[in-house]
Coordinates of C-alpha atoms in Angstrom, one line a residue:
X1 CA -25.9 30.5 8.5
X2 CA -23.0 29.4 6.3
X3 CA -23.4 29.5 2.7
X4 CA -21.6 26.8 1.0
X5 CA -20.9 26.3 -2.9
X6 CA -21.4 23.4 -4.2
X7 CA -17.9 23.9 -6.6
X8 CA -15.6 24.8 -3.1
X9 CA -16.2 21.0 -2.2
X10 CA -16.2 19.4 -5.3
X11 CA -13.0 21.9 -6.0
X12 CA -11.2 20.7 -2.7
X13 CA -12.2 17.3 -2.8
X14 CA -10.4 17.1 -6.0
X15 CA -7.7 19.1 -5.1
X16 CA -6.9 16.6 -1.9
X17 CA -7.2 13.3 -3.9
X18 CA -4.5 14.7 -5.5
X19 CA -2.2 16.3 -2.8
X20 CA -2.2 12.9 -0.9
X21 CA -1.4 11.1 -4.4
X22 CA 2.1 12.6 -3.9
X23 CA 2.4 14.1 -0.3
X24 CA 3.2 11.7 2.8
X25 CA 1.6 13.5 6.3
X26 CA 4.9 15.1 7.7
X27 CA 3.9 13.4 10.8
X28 CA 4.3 9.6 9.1
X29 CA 7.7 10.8 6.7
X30 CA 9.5 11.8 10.5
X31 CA 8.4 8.9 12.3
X32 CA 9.9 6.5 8.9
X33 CA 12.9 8.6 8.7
X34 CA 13.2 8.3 12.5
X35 CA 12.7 4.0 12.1
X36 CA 15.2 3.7 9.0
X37 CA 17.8 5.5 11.7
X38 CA 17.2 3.2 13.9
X39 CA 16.8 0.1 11.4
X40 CA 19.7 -2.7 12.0
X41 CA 18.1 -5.1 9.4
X42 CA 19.6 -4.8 6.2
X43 CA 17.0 -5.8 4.1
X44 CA 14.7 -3.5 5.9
X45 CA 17.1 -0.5 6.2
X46 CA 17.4 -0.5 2.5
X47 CA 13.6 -1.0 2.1
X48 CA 12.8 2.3 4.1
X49 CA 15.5 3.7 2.3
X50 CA 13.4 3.0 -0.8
X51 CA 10.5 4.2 0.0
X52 CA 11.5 7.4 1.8
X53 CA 13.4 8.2 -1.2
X54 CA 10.2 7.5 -3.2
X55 CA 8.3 9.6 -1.3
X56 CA 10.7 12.7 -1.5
X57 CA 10.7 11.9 -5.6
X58 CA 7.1 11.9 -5.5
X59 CA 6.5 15.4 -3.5
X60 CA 9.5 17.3 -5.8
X61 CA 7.7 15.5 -8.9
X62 CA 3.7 15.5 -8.5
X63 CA 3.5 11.8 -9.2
X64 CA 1.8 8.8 -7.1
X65 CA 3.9 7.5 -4.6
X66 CA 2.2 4.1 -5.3
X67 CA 0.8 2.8 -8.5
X68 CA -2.3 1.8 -6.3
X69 CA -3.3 5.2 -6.0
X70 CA -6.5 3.7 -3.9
X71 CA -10.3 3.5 -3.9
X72 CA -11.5 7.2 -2.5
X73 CA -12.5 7.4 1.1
X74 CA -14.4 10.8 2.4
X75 CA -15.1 11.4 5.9
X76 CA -17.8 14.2 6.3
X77 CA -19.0 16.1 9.4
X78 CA -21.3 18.6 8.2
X79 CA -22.8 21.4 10.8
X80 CA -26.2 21.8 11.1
X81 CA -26.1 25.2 10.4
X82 CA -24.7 24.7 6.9
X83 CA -26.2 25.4 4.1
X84 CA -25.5 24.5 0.1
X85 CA -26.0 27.9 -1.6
X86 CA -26.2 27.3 -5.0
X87 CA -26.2 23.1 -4.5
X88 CA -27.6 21.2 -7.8
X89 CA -25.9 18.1 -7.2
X90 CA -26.4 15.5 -3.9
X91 CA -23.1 16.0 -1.2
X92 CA -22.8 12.2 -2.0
X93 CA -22.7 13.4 -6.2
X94 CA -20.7 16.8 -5.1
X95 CA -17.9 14.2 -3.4
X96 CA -17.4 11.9 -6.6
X97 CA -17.8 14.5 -8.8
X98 CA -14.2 16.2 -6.8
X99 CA -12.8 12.5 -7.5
X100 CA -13.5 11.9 -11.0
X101 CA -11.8 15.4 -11.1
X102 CA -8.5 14.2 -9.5
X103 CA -8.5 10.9 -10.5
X104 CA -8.6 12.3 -14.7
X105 CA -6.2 14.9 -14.2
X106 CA -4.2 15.2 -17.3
X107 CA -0.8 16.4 -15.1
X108 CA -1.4 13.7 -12.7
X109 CA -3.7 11.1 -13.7
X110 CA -4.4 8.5 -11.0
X111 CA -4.7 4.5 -11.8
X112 CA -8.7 4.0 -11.4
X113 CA -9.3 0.8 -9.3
X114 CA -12.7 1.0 -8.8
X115 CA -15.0 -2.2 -10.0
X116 CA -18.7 -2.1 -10.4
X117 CA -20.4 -5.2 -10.4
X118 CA -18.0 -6.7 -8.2
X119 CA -19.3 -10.5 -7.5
X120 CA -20.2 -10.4 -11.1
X121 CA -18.5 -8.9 -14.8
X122 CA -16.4 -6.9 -12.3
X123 CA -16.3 -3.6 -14.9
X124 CA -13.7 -1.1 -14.0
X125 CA -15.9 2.9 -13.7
X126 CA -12.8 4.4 -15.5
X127 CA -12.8 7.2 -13.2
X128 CA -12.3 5.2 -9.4
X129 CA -15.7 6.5 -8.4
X130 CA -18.1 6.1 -6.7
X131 CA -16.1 7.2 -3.1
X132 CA -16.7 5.2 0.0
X133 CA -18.2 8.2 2.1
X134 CA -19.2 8.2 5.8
X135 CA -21.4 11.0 7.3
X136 CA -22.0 12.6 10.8
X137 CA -24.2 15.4 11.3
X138 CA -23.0 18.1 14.0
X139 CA -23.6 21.4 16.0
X140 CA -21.8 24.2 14.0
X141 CA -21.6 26.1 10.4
X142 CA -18.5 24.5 8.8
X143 CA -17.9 21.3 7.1
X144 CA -14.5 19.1 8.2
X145 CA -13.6 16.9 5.7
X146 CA -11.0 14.0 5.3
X147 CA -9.9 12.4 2.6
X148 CA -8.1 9.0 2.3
X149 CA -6.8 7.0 -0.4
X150 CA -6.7 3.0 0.6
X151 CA -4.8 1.1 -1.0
X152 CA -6.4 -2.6 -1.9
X153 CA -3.1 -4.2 -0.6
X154 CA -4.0 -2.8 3.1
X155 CA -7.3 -2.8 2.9
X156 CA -7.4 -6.7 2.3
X157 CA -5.6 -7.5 5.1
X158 CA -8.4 -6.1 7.5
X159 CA -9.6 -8.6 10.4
X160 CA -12.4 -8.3 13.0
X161 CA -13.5 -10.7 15.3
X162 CA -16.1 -10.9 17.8
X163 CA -14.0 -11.8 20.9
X164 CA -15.8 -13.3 24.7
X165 CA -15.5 -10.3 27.5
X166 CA -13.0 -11.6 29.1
X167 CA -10.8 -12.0 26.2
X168 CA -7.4 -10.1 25.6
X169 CA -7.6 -7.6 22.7
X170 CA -3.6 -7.6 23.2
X171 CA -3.4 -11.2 22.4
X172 CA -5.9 -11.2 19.4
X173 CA -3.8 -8.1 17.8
X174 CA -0.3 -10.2 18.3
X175 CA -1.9 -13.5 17.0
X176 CA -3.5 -11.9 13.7
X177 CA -0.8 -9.6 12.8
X178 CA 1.5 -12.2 11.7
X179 CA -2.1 -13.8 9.7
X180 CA -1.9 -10.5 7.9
X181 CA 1.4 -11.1 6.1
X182 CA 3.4 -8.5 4.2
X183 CA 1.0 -7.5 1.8
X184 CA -0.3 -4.3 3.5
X185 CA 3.5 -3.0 3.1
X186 CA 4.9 -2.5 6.5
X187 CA 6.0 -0.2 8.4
X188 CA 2.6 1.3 8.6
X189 CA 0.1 2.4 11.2
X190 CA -2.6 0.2 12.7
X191 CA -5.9 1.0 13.2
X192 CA -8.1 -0.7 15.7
X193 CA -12.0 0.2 16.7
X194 CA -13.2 -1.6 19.9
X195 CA -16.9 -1.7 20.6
X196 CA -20.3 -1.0 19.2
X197 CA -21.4 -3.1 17.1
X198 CA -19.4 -5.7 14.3
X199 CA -19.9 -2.7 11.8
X200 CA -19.4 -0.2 14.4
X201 CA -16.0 -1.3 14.9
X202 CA -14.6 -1.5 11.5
X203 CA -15.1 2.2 10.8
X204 CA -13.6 2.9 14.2
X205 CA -10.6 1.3 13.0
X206 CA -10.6 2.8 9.6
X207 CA -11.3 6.0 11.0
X208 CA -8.6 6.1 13.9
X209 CA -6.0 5.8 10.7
X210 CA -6.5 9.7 10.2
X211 CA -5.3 10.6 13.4
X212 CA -1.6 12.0 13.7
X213 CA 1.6 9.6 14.1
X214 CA 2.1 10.9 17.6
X215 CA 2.9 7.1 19.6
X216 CA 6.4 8.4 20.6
X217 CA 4.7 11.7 21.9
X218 CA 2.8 9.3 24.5
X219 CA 5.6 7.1 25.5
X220 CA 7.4 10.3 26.6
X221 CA 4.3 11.6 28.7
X222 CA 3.0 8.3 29.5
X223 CA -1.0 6.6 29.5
X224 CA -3.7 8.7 30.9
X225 CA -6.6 6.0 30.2
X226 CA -6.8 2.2 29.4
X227 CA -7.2 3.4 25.4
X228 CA -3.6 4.6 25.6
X229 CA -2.4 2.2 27.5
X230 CA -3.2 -0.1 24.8
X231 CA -1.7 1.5 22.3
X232 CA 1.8 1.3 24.0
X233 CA 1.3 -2.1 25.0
X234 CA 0.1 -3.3 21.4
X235 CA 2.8 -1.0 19.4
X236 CA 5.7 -3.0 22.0
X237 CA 4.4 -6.6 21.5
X238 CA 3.9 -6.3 17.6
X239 CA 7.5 -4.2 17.0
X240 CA 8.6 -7.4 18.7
X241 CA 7.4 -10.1 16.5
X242 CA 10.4 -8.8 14.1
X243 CA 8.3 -8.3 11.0
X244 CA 9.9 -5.5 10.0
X245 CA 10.1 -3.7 6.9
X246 CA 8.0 -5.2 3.6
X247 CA 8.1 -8.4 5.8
X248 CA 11.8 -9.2 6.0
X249 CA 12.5 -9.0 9.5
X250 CA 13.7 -6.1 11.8
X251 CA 13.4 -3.6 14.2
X252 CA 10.2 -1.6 13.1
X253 CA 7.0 -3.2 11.6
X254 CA 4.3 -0.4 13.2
X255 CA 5.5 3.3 13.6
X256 CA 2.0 3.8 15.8
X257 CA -1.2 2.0 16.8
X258 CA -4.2 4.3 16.8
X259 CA -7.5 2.9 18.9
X260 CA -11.3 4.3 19.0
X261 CA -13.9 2.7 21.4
X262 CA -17.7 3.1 21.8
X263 CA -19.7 1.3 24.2
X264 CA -20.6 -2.2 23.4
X265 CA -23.5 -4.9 24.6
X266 CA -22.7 -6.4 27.9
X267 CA -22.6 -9.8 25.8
X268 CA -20.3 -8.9 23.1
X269 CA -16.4 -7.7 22.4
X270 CA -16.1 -6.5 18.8
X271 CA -12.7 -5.8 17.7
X272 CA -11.6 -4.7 14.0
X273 CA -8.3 -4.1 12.9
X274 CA -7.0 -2.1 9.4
X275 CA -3.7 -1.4 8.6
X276 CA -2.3 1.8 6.3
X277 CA 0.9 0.3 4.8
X278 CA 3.8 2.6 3.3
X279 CA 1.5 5.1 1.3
X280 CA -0.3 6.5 4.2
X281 CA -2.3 9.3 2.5
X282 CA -5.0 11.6 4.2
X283 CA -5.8 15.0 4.4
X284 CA -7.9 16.8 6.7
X285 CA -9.7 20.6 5.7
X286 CA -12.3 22.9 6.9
X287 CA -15.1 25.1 4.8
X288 CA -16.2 27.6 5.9
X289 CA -18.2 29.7 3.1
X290 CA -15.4 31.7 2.2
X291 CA -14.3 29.0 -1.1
X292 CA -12.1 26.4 -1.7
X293 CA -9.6 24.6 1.1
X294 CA -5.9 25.8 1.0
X295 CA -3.9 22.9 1.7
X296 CA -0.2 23.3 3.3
X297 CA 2.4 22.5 0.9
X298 CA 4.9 20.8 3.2
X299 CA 8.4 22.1 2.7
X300 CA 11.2 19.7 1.1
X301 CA 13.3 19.8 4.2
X302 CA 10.5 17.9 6.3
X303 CA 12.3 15.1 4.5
X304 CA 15.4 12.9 6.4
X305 CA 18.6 13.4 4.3
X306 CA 18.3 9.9 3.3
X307 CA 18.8 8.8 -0.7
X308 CA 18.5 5.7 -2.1
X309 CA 20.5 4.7 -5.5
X310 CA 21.7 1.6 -7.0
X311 CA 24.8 0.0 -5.4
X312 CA 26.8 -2.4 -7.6
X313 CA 29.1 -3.1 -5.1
X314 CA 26.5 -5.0 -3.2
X315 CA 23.7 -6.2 -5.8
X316 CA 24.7 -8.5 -8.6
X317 CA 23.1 -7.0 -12.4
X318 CA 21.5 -9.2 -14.3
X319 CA 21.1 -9.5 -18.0
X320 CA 17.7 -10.7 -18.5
X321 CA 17.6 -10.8 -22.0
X322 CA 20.2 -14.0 -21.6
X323 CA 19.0 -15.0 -18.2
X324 CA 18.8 -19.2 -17.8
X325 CA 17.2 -21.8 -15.1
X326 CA 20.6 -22.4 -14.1
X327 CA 21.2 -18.9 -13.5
X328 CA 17.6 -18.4 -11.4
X329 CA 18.2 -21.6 -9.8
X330 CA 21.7 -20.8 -8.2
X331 CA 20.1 -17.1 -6.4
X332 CA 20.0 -17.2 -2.8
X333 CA 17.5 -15.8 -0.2
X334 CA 18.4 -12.5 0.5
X335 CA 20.4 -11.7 -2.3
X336 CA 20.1 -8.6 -4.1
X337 CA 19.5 -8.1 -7.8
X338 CA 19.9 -5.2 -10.3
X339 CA 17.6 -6.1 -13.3
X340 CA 18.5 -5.2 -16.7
X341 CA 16.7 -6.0 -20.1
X342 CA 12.8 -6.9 -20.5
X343 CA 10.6 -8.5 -18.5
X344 CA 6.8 -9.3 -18.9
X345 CA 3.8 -8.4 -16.6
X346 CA 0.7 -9.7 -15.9
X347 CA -1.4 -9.6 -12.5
X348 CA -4.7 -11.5 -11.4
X349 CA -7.1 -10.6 -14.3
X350 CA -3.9 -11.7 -17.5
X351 CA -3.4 -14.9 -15.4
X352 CA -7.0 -16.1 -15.4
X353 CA -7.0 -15.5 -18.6
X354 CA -3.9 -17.1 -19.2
X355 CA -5.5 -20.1 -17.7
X356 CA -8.4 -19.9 -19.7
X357 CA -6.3 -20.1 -23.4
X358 CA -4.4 -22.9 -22.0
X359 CA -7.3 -24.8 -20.7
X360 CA -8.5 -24.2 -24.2
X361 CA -5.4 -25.0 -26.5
X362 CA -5.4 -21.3 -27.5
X363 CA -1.9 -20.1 -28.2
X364 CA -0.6 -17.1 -25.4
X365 CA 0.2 -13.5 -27.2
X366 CA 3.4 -13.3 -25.6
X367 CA 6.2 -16.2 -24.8
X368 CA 7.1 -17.0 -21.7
X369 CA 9.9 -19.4 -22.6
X370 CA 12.8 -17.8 -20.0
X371 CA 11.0 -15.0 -19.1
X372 CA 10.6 -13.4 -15.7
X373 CA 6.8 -11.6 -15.1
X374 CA 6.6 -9.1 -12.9
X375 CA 3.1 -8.6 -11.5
X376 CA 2.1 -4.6 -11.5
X377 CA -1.0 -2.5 -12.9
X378 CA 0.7 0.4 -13.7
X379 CA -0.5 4.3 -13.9
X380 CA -0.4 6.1 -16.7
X381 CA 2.6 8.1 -18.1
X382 CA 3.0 11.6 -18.2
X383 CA 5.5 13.9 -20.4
X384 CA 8.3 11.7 -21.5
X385 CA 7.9 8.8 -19.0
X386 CA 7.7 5.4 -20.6
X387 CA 5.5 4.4 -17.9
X388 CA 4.0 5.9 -14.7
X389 CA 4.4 4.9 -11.1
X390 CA 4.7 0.8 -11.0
X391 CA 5.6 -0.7 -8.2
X392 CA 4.7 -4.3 -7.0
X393 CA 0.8 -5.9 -6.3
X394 CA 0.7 -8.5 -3.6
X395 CA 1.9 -11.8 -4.7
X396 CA -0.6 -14.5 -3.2
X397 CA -3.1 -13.3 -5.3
X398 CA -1.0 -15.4 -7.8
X399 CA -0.6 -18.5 -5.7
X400 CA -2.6 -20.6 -7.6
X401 CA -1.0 -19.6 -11.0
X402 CA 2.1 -20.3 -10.1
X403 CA 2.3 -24.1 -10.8
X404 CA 0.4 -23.7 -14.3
X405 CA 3.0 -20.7 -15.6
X406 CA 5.9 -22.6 -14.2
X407 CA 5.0 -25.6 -16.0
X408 CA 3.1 -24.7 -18.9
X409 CA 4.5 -21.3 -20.2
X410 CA 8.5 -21.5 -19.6
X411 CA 8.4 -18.9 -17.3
X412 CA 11.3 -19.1 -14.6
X413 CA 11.1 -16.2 -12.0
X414 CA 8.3 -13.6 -10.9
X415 CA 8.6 -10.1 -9.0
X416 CA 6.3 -9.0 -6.6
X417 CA 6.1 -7.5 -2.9
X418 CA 4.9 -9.8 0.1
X419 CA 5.3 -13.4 0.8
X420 CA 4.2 -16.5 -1.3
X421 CA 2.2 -18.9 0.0
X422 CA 2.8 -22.9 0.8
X423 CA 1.3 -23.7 -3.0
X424 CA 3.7 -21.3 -4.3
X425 CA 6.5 -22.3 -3.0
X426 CA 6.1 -25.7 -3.4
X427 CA 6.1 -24.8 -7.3
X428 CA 9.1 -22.7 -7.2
X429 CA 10.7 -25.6 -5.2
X430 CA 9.7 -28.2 -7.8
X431 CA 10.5 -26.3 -10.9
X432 CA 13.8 -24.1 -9.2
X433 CA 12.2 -21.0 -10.1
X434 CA 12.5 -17.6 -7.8
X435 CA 10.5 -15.2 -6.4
X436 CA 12.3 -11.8 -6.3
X437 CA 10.5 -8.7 -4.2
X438 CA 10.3 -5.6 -4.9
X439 CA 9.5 -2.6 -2.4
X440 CA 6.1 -1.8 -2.1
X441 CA 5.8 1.8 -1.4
X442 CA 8.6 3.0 -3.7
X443 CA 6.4 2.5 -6.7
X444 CA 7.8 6.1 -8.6
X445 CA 11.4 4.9 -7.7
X446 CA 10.6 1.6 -9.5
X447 CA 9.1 3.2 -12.3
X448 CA 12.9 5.3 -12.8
X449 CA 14.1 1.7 -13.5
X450 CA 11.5 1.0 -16.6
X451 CA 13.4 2.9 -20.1
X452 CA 10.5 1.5 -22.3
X453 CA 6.9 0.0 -22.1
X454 CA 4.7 -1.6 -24.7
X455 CA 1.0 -3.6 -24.6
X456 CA 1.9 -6.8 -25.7
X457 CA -0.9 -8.9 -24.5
X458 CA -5.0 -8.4 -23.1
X459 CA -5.1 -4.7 -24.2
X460 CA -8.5 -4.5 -23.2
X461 CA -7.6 -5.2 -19.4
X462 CA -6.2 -1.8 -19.2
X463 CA -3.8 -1.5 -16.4
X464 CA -4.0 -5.4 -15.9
X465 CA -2.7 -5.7 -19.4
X466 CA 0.6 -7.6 -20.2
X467 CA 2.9 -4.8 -20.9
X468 CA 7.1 -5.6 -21.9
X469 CA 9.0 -3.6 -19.7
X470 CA 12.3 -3.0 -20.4
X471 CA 14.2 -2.3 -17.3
X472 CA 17.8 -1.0 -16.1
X473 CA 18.8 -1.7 -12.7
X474 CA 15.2 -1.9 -11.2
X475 CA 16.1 -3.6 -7.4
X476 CA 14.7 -6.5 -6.1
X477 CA 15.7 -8.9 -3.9
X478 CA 15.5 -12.8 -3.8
X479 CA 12.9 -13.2 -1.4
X480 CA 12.5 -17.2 -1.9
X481 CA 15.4 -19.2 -3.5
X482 CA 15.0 -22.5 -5.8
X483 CA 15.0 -24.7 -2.2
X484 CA 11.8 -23.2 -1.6
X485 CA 13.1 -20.7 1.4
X486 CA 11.6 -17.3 2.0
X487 CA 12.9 -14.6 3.7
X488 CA 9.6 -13.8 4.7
X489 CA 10.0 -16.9 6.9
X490 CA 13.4 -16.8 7.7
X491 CA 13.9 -13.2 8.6
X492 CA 11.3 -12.1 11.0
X493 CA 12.0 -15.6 12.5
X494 CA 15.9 -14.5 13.3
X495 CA 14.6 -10.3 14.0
X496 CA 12.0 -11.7 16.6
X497 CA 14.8 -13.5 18.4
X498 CA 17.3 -10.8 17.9
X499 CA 15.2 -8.3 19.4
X500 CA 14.8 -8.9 23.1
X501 CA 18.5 -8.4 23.3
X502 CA 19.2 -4.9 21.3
X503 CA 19.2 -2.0 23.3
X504 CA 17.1 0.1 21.5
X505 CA 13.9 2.5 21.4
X506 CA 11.6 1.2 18.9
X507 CA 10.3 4.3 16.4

């Protein structure tokens, strides 16, 4: 019987939250660097070329390649002939006890996300516990474990449905997908479960994410079952809706499509699907008695030779300190923007208060006469950063802010990743405002760009705070003009058209 300590999980559990915080699976960082050399889209070319660059920063630097470094999930199989030697603590305690741990690392400290009370005062734990943990109990005398780090952006763009028999799963995949948006930071990996029961399918999905990018492994041998040939026929038909890269059209919007099944009722067809955007993070490890997991430190050339830097010849710097409405208004859609100067922040919880003062009379912290707000919750700095990893939060969360800061603060341009919605644009039509993007996924990179940062608003919200950021060259691109048109709109629109007619192997 195998005699377990209670540290060697909490040690390795801890020890994995933060390998994946700054190690991409070598599997996921060939099968990007594989897309971005196939990439003809600009936009999107230069968006994996963010974020593989980020991810190489991140692995030589020990720093989260997203500021969302995720709400903890554990996956457990523990064998029945296992036992806890010196166990004072519950597995479930033992488990959140190795993610405080990583998540309060002084080298590496990870941005807690974690709310309790979460339909009511919505308190943040401080320490992104407790873990999500799921638990199967098999023959053996070892424990497997995986550990995942979702980010909120992917997670809330999960769908399931409960579909007729006779329904096509293919169909319902290529009709939501585009329902999903660019907020779960594409090119990722989908996961879909098929069967069971409605709950049963949802952590089929989520757990099919930790299987190995392998979909280009299968084309070259070919489907064995219905399962695979699903996968093919799914990772063809969404590649071809032109999504592409954070949304802006092109070649690549899913590098695989990973499926678990389980038998169903005769009466029913549950299908879930969850996407893991940019930051795919997991790591699988064995115990087996004999102490902690060793993890394998991928090796720096696993990395495509492929580096990312500022191009003036190409993106127009602007001086925000002197930026006008004039200036925002006469952006295009697709043009690309070195930011220089400060800008403010503020994400969902700064708006709502925001709101609140307003509604009240209450006079704002922070002008926002001419200012451009970029919406991030930040990680904490290390050493001599002014600010840690900071890269863009989804954007529709703000949708229905975006009329009362336009109109009632000054404000006259926002940066985020993802598309805005109808309500949003209509505002940035009616007061010839902008919406510039940022790449999700390159959150590190970003935070390269930020020389100085300072709480100048809702100290209390922690990373939700309104910080000044003051910025040189930080990239974006206009993603929807003054005349109200998106790229997000535009461009998989013109890739989806494109694409029937370019000769190419999709990564």
């Amino acid at each position: 019987m195998t005699q377990i300590k209670q540290n060697d999980l909490i040690q390795s559990v801890a020890d994995a939250f933060q390998f994946i915080s700054y190690y991409h699976p070598k599997d996921f960082i060939s099968a990007l660097g594989k897309a971005y050399e196939l990439e003809q889209g600009v936009a999107a070319k230069d968006a994996i070329a963010q974020i593989l660059t980020n991810s190489r920063m991140c692995a030589e630097g020990h720093r989260p390649m997203c500021q969302d470094t995720g709400i903890a999930v554990v996956f457990l199989k523990i064998g029945m002939q296992v036992q806890w030697s010196d166990a004072t603590m519950s597995v479930s305690d033992m488990v959140n006890e190795g993610v405080r741990r990583a998540y309060m690392n002084p080298d590496n400290p990870l941005r807690a996300s974690v709310l309790l009370d979460p339909a009511g005062k919505r308190k943040n734990t401080g320490d992104n516990t407790p873990a999500v943990i799921h638990y199967e109990i098999v023959p053996g005398d070892g424990v497997e474990v995986i550990c995942a780090a979702k980010g909120g952006g992917s997670e809330n763009k999960a769908k399931m449905a409960m579909l007729n028999p006779s329904d096509s799963i293919v169909d319902w995949v290529v009709k939501t997908v585009p329902t999903m948006g660019a907020g779960w930071c594409p090119p990722g990996i989908l996961g879909i479960g098929i069967g069971g029961t409605p709950e049963k399918a949802m952590l089929m999905a989520k757990e099919s994410l930790m299987g190995p990018v392998d979909i280009q492994e299968l084309i070259a041998r070919g489907p064995q079952n219905r399962v695979e040939e699903l996968r093919l026929e799914i990772f063809d038909k969404v590649n071809k809706l032109g999504i592409g890269a954070q949304g802006l059209g092109g070649l690549t919007t899913v590098l695989d499509i990973k499926i678990m099944d389980y038998p169903t009722h005769a009466a029913s067809l549950p299908v879930a699907m969850i996407p893991n955007c940019a930051a795919t993070r997991h790591v699988h490890f064995h115990l087996h008695g004999d102490g902690p997991a060793k993890l394998d430190i991928p090796s720096l050339s696993d990395w495509p030779d492929v580096t990312w830097t500022p191009d003036t010849k190409k993106s127009k710097r602007v001086n925000l300190d002197t930026l006008t409405p004039a200036e925002v208004a006469a952006w295009k859609e697709g043009d690309t923007l070195l930011l220089n100067g400060k800008i403010l922040t503020g994400r969902d919880a700064a708006h709502k208060r925001i709101q609140d003062m307003l509604a009240k009379g209450e006079a704002l912290p922070v002008s926002f006469k001419n200012r451009v707000i970029y919406y991030v919750g930040p990680v904490d700095p290390v050493g001599n950063e002014a600010v840690g990893p900071a890269g863009p939060t989804t954007s529709t969360r703000m949708d229905k802010f975006t009329e009362m800061m336009l109109s009632q603060t000054g404000l006259i341009s926002m940066i985020g990743k993802a598309e805005r919605g109808p309500v949003a644009i209509e505002a940035i039509k009616k007061h010839k405002s902008a919406y510039l993007m940022a790449v999700g996924g390159a959150a590190y990179l970003v935070s390269k760009a930020i020389q100085t940062a300072k709480v100048v608003g809702f100290a209390d919200l922690g990373m939700e705070a309104i910080y000044e950021f003051d910025v040189k060259d930080m990239p974006v691109t206009v993603a929807v003009s003054s005349a109200g048109i998106s790229m997000h709109e535009t461009g998989p629109k013109e890739w989806q058209a494109k694409i029937g007619n370019i000769p190419v192997t999709i990564a």
